[in-house]
Amino acid sequence: MTTLIHSQTHVCTTCPYCGVGCGVLAGDGGASIQGDPQHPSNFGRLCSKGSALGDTLALENRLLYPEVAGRRAGWDEALEVVAAHFAAAAHDHGPDAVAFYVSGQLLTEDYYVANKLMKGYLGSANIDTNSRLCMSSTVAGHKRAFGFDTVPGCYEDLEQADLIVLAGSNTAWCHPVLFQRIAQRKKTHPKLRIVNIDPRATATAESADLQLALQPGSDVLLFNGLLNYLRQHDRLDFRFLEQCAEGYADALEMARQTAPSIPAVAAGCGLAESDVATFYRWFADTEKTVTAWSQGVNQSSSGSDKVNAIINVHLATGRIGKPGMGPFSLTGQPNAMGGREVGGLANQVAAHLDWNDRDLNLLADFWQAPNLARRPGLKAVELFQALKEGRIKALWVMATNPAVSLPDSNAVRRALENCPFLVVSDCCDATDLAPYAHVRLPALAWGEKNGTVTNSERRISRQRPFLPAPGEAQPDWWIVSQVAQHLGFGDAFAYRSPAEIFDEHARLSGHGNGGSRPFDISGLAGLGEDGYDALQPVQWPVTAQAPNGTARLWSAEDFAAHGRRANLLALAPKPPAEAASAEYPLILNTGRVRDHWHTMSRTALSPRLCRHQGEPYAELNPADAEPLGITDGALVRLSSRHGMALARAKVTGGQRPGSVFMPMHWNGQHARQALVNSLVSPVVDPLSGEPESKAAPVAVQSFPAAWHGFVLSRQPLSLPESAQYAVQIRGADCWLYELAGLEAAADWPAWVRALTEAAGGHPPSASAPCEAANVGCASRTKTTPTVCDAHPTMDAEWLDFHDPRAGRYRAACLDDNRLLLCAFIGPDHRLPSRDWLESLFAKETLAAEDRTNLLAGRPRRAEDDGGPTVCACFGVGRDTLKRAIAVQGLDNTDDIGAALKAGTGCGSCLPELRALLAETR
Ligand SMILES: Nc1nc2c(c(=O)[nH]1)N[C@H]1C(S)=C(S)[C@@H](COP(=O)(O)OP(=O)(O)OC[C@H]3O[C@@H](n4cnc5c(=O)[nH]c(N)nc54)[C@H](O)[C@@H]3O)O[C@H]1N2
Ligand SMILES: Nc1nc2c(c(=O)[nH]1)N[C@H]1C(S)=C(S)[C@@H](COP(=O)(O)OP(=O)(O)OC[C@H]3O[C@@H](n4cnc5c(=O)[nH]c(N)nc54)[C@H](O)[C@@H]3O)O[C@H]1N2
Ligand code: SF4
Ligand SMILES: [Mo]
């Protein structure tokens, strides 16, 4: 197969979001983004986030120049300041007083250099990564089971399986293209069954044949029960076990004791006996079974045990390393896997070497490292604890945002405040972390960066640049290498290109290996610049014996050939570390939405991605909501021992009673008081150090807002101080603000006008300043007429309607019949739909009919209001879909596609379309 690398029309690169690792063709400087039909991860598909990559490439909110102490500095000065502080801290307080906190969003080459500098040259293993919050339980589980952190299978296994068990994975939203591959297989192979193990009904559950909404944290019990059932029903593969495994007698005995029967498991997991029995029967009867998992398994105080409980049942049945079967961890970030290859976790050594003298000497020799760290360093949560206690004197954070994503964010922020010297490398300017930094270093972003990433199936792909470096931004590998030079380690960090770093990484993987370590890409050493540029997607190991890569590991033959054995573990089920109590009676589950990525630094730039889930929300079961007087759409206040957050309630039977779900994305850049990690305890899995991000005891109450409102504005506004709940959402031609407060304004007309006056934030350009009549606008975007196009002029027209007794106010500001702003305030959350109003901002002049209906907030014809976005590709709303399903009698997703195009683009909304069909019928 030959894939183009560059052609006249496009560059082949890899999506920077999830671990599926889809190939992308970027043309016209990013104006054209398509799936790469030849890339073996996606064969041309992209999900909603991948398809919208073009919306995220503008230089809005980019950090473009180095900064020292809040002022712009040259690179030389910034690098010198960083090197001097790190050298002084290590000299005065020992090497363990310095630390790096890095990310699965770095490229392998960046990651390799950062790890080498810290562990090889600064002499500490205090380099940890956000993969600690993500994949570390799987790493620990793999190491216990196989001796190495190696994923056995590949994506094709999911297409060859007859049973797919998804455990703690919202695949439909978080690994959407892989989910589409599964959905496609289900279409052509109706025998395929899907079991979804998740306490809440997600978009993934919608496609499952069996949904097991288990008690949070009870996965080990469920899989122990399965192991015991397989034993009872004589489905164990003793040949495989005897030949290839250790520890199975103890594992089986523990399973028998802790999960003796289906009724015992069902009671412990809070499931129906018949459902547990069905799952066990399907598993027992289906040879070709893949169990895929993600954060519902990893992010738990028993995360590594959950991983081993899953691997146990695959080893016990010999269902591993062969087509269509195996335990399969879905990695989150684009380079979660690459980070593990370079040893980016504090308890890992580069190239899957280990903490023994033989391996460490090999590495010290290869790196010529004078000062190699000889024991593991601090794991993320411990690292920030050490920071709080003053034991860390200099910290460098790259490509992650601990102020948002670590548990107990209030404590993390206090620790950051006390950090004597904090360096932040980021491509974004405004973030919640930025204010704590002493030095900020501008990094290249996707489209500019050059290097490799490794996806969930061990497939290494190239990220190739198609945009020039903006401002003075530099690649992360360059920044780290330069600091190393300033520290006096010049020779070991004299890299001139990512190809040189990749070559060293590949050579290290083969160094002293000889088949002793599965991570071996020595077959990719010596590629040279051209060979590296042309590198095609390939799965490791890549060696002289397997020059085209390796799809699967850990078959019986593979174990035998390498003289290896796997381990089954005896696992005692444990409940989450903190239980619900009278004070905090609900268990908070946290996770992701379809169209946002983590702290939203990129996805919030795309209007179509912002409108799928526009606000921070809390999903509650009616049984929990009703006694608290909480209705769907109302605002709620969540609190825990650690902090509080506000969110909009979604009351749904899909949420398990006793649980509440809140997304992890919203932070101080887009909302006030909506940070989910301010609620989450810093409790971790004792082996992996991974936080329990999915089981924090909380209390929920309704938020007693005196007023609710929303504002749509052509111009970005600052969040008004008087709104305790405030969210900023990007629309296509305007900004949307969702607001609520504890105290109503004394004078609503004045309050709304003050909002426009406080507006700011035009991009600076052009010549003359804006001369807007009543506002202090500094924009230079428009010269004739002398008012910029977002602001009212002297003769701007205000329409309004006020009912002070009822606490209702509605206002609109037009300039020459062009809508600039509208505001709707009321005593409760029942306000007009935002979607039609948003559409009016696309018009240069409002039609007479639009004007008439403006303050009603509703079009004359209901059909003109599409409702909230479901299909991001074609902007098709929920109301449009429901009307079409009802009126046109649409019967399936193909009908919907034919009538409205919805679902025919990236396909990420197909699960929701199916749910709407079911609901409307
Ligand atoms: N749209 C989108 N996609 C993403 C990301 C993103 O930010 N946005 N991030 C990427 C990253 S880094 C990651 S790590 C992945 C994460 O991908 P996923 O792990 O699929 O996503 P989450 O929403 O974090 O959690 C998955 C599910 O675990 C369930 N769960 C909670 N507790 C339990 C439990 O005790 N047992 C079981 N069995 N399930 C439980 C939750 O209800 C949730 O539905 O997504 C990647 N893809
Ligand atoms: N409660 C709760 N908390 C969680 C989770 C959860 O499910 N629940 N999930 C956890 C998981 S799995 C993860 S992976 C983390 C993710 O959490 P984070 O890693 O904190 O989130 P991101 O928004 O991806 O942060 C990436 C930052 O790096 C910057 N960046 C992006 N690319 C580059 C680059 O190439 N170079 C540099 N220097 N900077 C770059 C971005 O601008 C952004 O500021 O959150 C974790 N936290
Ligand atoms: S599934 Fe979507 S987010 Fe993940 S790599 Fe593919 S296009 Fe990117
Ligand atoms: Mo992650």
mmCIF file of N, CA and C in Angstrom, residues 86-120:
data_model
loop_
_atom_site.group_PDB
_atom_site.id
_atom_site.type_symbol
_atom_site.label_atom_id
_atom_site.label_comp_id
_atom_site.label_asym_id
_atom_site.label_seq_id
_atom_site.Cartn_x
_atom_site.Cartn_y
_atom_site.Cartn_z
ATOM 1 N N PHE A 86 16.084 25.793 37.414
ATOM 2 C CA PHE A 86 16.125 24.339 37.612
ATOM 3 C C PHE A 86 17.486 23.914 38.166
ATOM 4 N N ALA A 87 18.541 24.504 37.636
ATOM 5 C CA ALA A 87 19.878 24.146 38.124
ATOM 6 C C ALA A 87 20.019 24.519 39.597
ATOM 7 N N ALA A 88 19.550 25.712 39.947
ATOM 8 C CA ALA A 88 19.698 26.160 41.333
ATOM 9 C C ALA A 88 18.873 25.289 42.278
ATOM 10 N N ALA A 89 17.632 24.965 41.872
ATOM 11 C CA ALA A 89 16.777 24.152 42.749
ATOM 12 C C ALA A 89 17.408 22.779 42.959
ATOM 13 N N ALA A 90 17.924 22.166 41.882
ATOM 14 C CA ALA A 90 18.523 20.836 42.006
ATOM 15 C C ALA A 90 19.814 20.910 42.822
ATOM 16 N N HIS A 91 20.551 21.968 42.636
ATOM 17 C CA HIS A 91 21.815 22.120 43.367
ATOM 18 C C HIS A 91 21.564 22.332 44.859
ATOM 19 N N ASP A 92 20.628 23.231 45.153
ATOM 20 C CA ASP A 92 20.414 23.600 46.562
ATOM 21 C C ASP A 92 19.617 22.555 47.333
ATOM 22 N N HIS A 93 18.681 21.869 46.628
ATOM 23 C CA HIS A 93 17.752 20.997 47.364
ATOM 24 C C HIS A 93 17.805 19.544 46.898
ATOM 25 N N GLY A 94 18.676 19.227 45.987
ATOM 26 C CA GLY A 94 18.762 17.853 45.467
ATOM 27 C C GLY A 94 17.872 17.688 44.255
ATOM 28 N N PRO A 95 18.187 16.682 43.414
ATOM 29 C CA PRO A 95 17.464 16.520 42.147
ATOM 30 C C PRO A 95 15.961 16.291 42.317
ATOM 31 N N ASP A 96 15.550 15.712 43.452
ATOM 32 C CA ASP A 96 14.116 15.448 43.604
ATOM 33 C C ASP A 96 13.319 16.702 43.955
ATOM 34 N N ALA A 97 13.985 17.852 44.012
ATOM 35 C CA ALA A 97 13.253 19.104 44.232
ATOM 36 C C ALA A 97 12.782 19.717 42.925
ATOM 37 N N VAL A 98 13.102 19.062 41.796
ATOM 38 C CA VAL A 98 12.597 19.567 40.510
ATOM 39 C C VAL A 98 11.675 18.525 39.896
ATOM 40 N N ALA A 99 10.760 18.965 39.037
ATOM 41 C CA ALA A 99 9.800 18.018 38.453
ATOM 42 C C ALA A 99 9.275 18.540 37.125
ATOM 43 N N PHE A 100 8.913 17.576 36.268
ATOM 44 C CA PHE A 100 8.168 17.887 35.037
ATOM 45 C C PHE A 100 6.806 17.216 35.156
ATOM 46 N N TYR A 101 5.778 17.895 34.656
ATOM 47 C CA TYR A 101 4.458 17.261 34.564
ATOM 48 C C TYR A 101 4.014 17.410 33.122
ATOM 49 N N VAL A 102 4.001 16.301 32.391
ATOM 50 C CA VAL A 102 3.837 16.348 30.942
ATOM 51 C C VAL A 102 2.545 15.664 30.495
ATOM 52 N N SER A 103 2.450 15.196 29.243
ATOM 53 C CA SER A 103 1.132 14.939 28.689
ATOM 54 C C SER A 103 1.136 13.949 27.534
ATOM 55 N N GLY A 104 0.087 13.189 27.451
ATOM 56 C CA GLY A 104 -0.148 12.293 26.312
ATOM 57 C C GLY A 104 -0.506 13.043 25.039
ATOM 58 N N GLN A 105 -0.449 14.389 25.116
ATOM 59 C CA GLN A 105 -0.677 15.167 23.900
ATOM 60 C C GLN A 105 0.636 15.693 23.321
ATOM 61 N N LEU A 106 1.739 15.330 23.978
ATOM 62 C CA LEU A 106 3.042 15.590 23.362
ATOM 63 C C LEU A 106 3.279 14.514 22.309
ATOM 64 N N LEU A 107 4.094 14.837 21.332
ATOM 65 C CA LEU A 107 4.511 13.821 20.371
ATOM 66 C C LEU A 107 5.602 12.958 21.012
ATOM 67 N N THR A 108 5.799 11.772 20.466
ATOM 68 C CA THR A 108 6.784 10.842 21.040
ATOM 69 C C THR A 108 8.160 11.496 21.162
ATOM 70 N N GLU A 109 8.523 12.276 20.170
ATOM 71 C CA GLU A 109 9.852 12.895 20.154
ATOM 72 C C GLU A 109 9.990 13.915 21.286
ATOM 73 N N ASP A 110 8.916 14.713 21.519
ATOM 74 C CA ASP A 110 8.926 15.689 22.623
ATOM 75 C C ASP A 110 9.084 14.950 23.952
ATOM 76 N N TYR A 111 8.276 13.927 24.073
ATOM 77 C CA TYR A 111 8.178 13.141 25.301
ATOM 78 C C TYR A 111 9.518 12.467 25.609
ATOM 79 N N TYR A 112 10.128 11.924 24.562
ATOM 80 C CA TYR A 112 11.399 11.212 24.720
ATOM 81 C C TYR A 112 12.456 12.151 25.293
ATOM 82 N N VAL A 113 12.512 13.342 24.745
ATOM 83 C CA VAL A 113 13.541 14.298 25.160
ATOM 84 C C VAL A 113 13.290 14.770 26.592
ATOM 85 N N ALA A 114 12.007 15.026 26.939
ATOM 86 C CA ALA A 114 11.690 15.471 28.302
ATOM 87 C C ALA A 114 12.071 14.387 29.308
ATOM 88 N N ASN A 115 11.745 13.143 28.984
ATOM 89 C CA ASN A 115 12.055 12.041 29.885
ATOM 90 C C ASN A 115 13.568 11.860 30.037
ATOM 91 N N LYS A 116 14.271 11.988 28.923
ATOM 92 C CA LYS A 116 15.728 11.826 28.957
ATOM 93 C C LYS A 116 16.371 12.915 29.820
ATOM 94 N N LEU A 117 15.883 14.151 29.669
ATOM 95 C CA LEU A 117 16.465 15.247 30.437
ATOM 96 C C LEU A 117 16.242 15.020 31.937
ATOM 97 N N MET A 118 15.003 14.660 32.308
ATOM 98 C CA MET A 118 14.735 14.517 33.738
ATOM 99 C C MET A 118 15.411 13.275 34.313
ATOM 100 N N LYS A 119 15.165 12.121 33.690
ATOM 101 C CA LYS A 119 15.652 10.886 34.331
ATOM 102 C C LYS A 119 17.135 10.645 34.074
ATOM 103 N N GLY A 120 17.618 11.109 32.940
ATOM 104 C CA GLY A 120 19.007 10.814 32.612
ATOM 105 C C GLY A 120 19.976 11.886 33.058
#
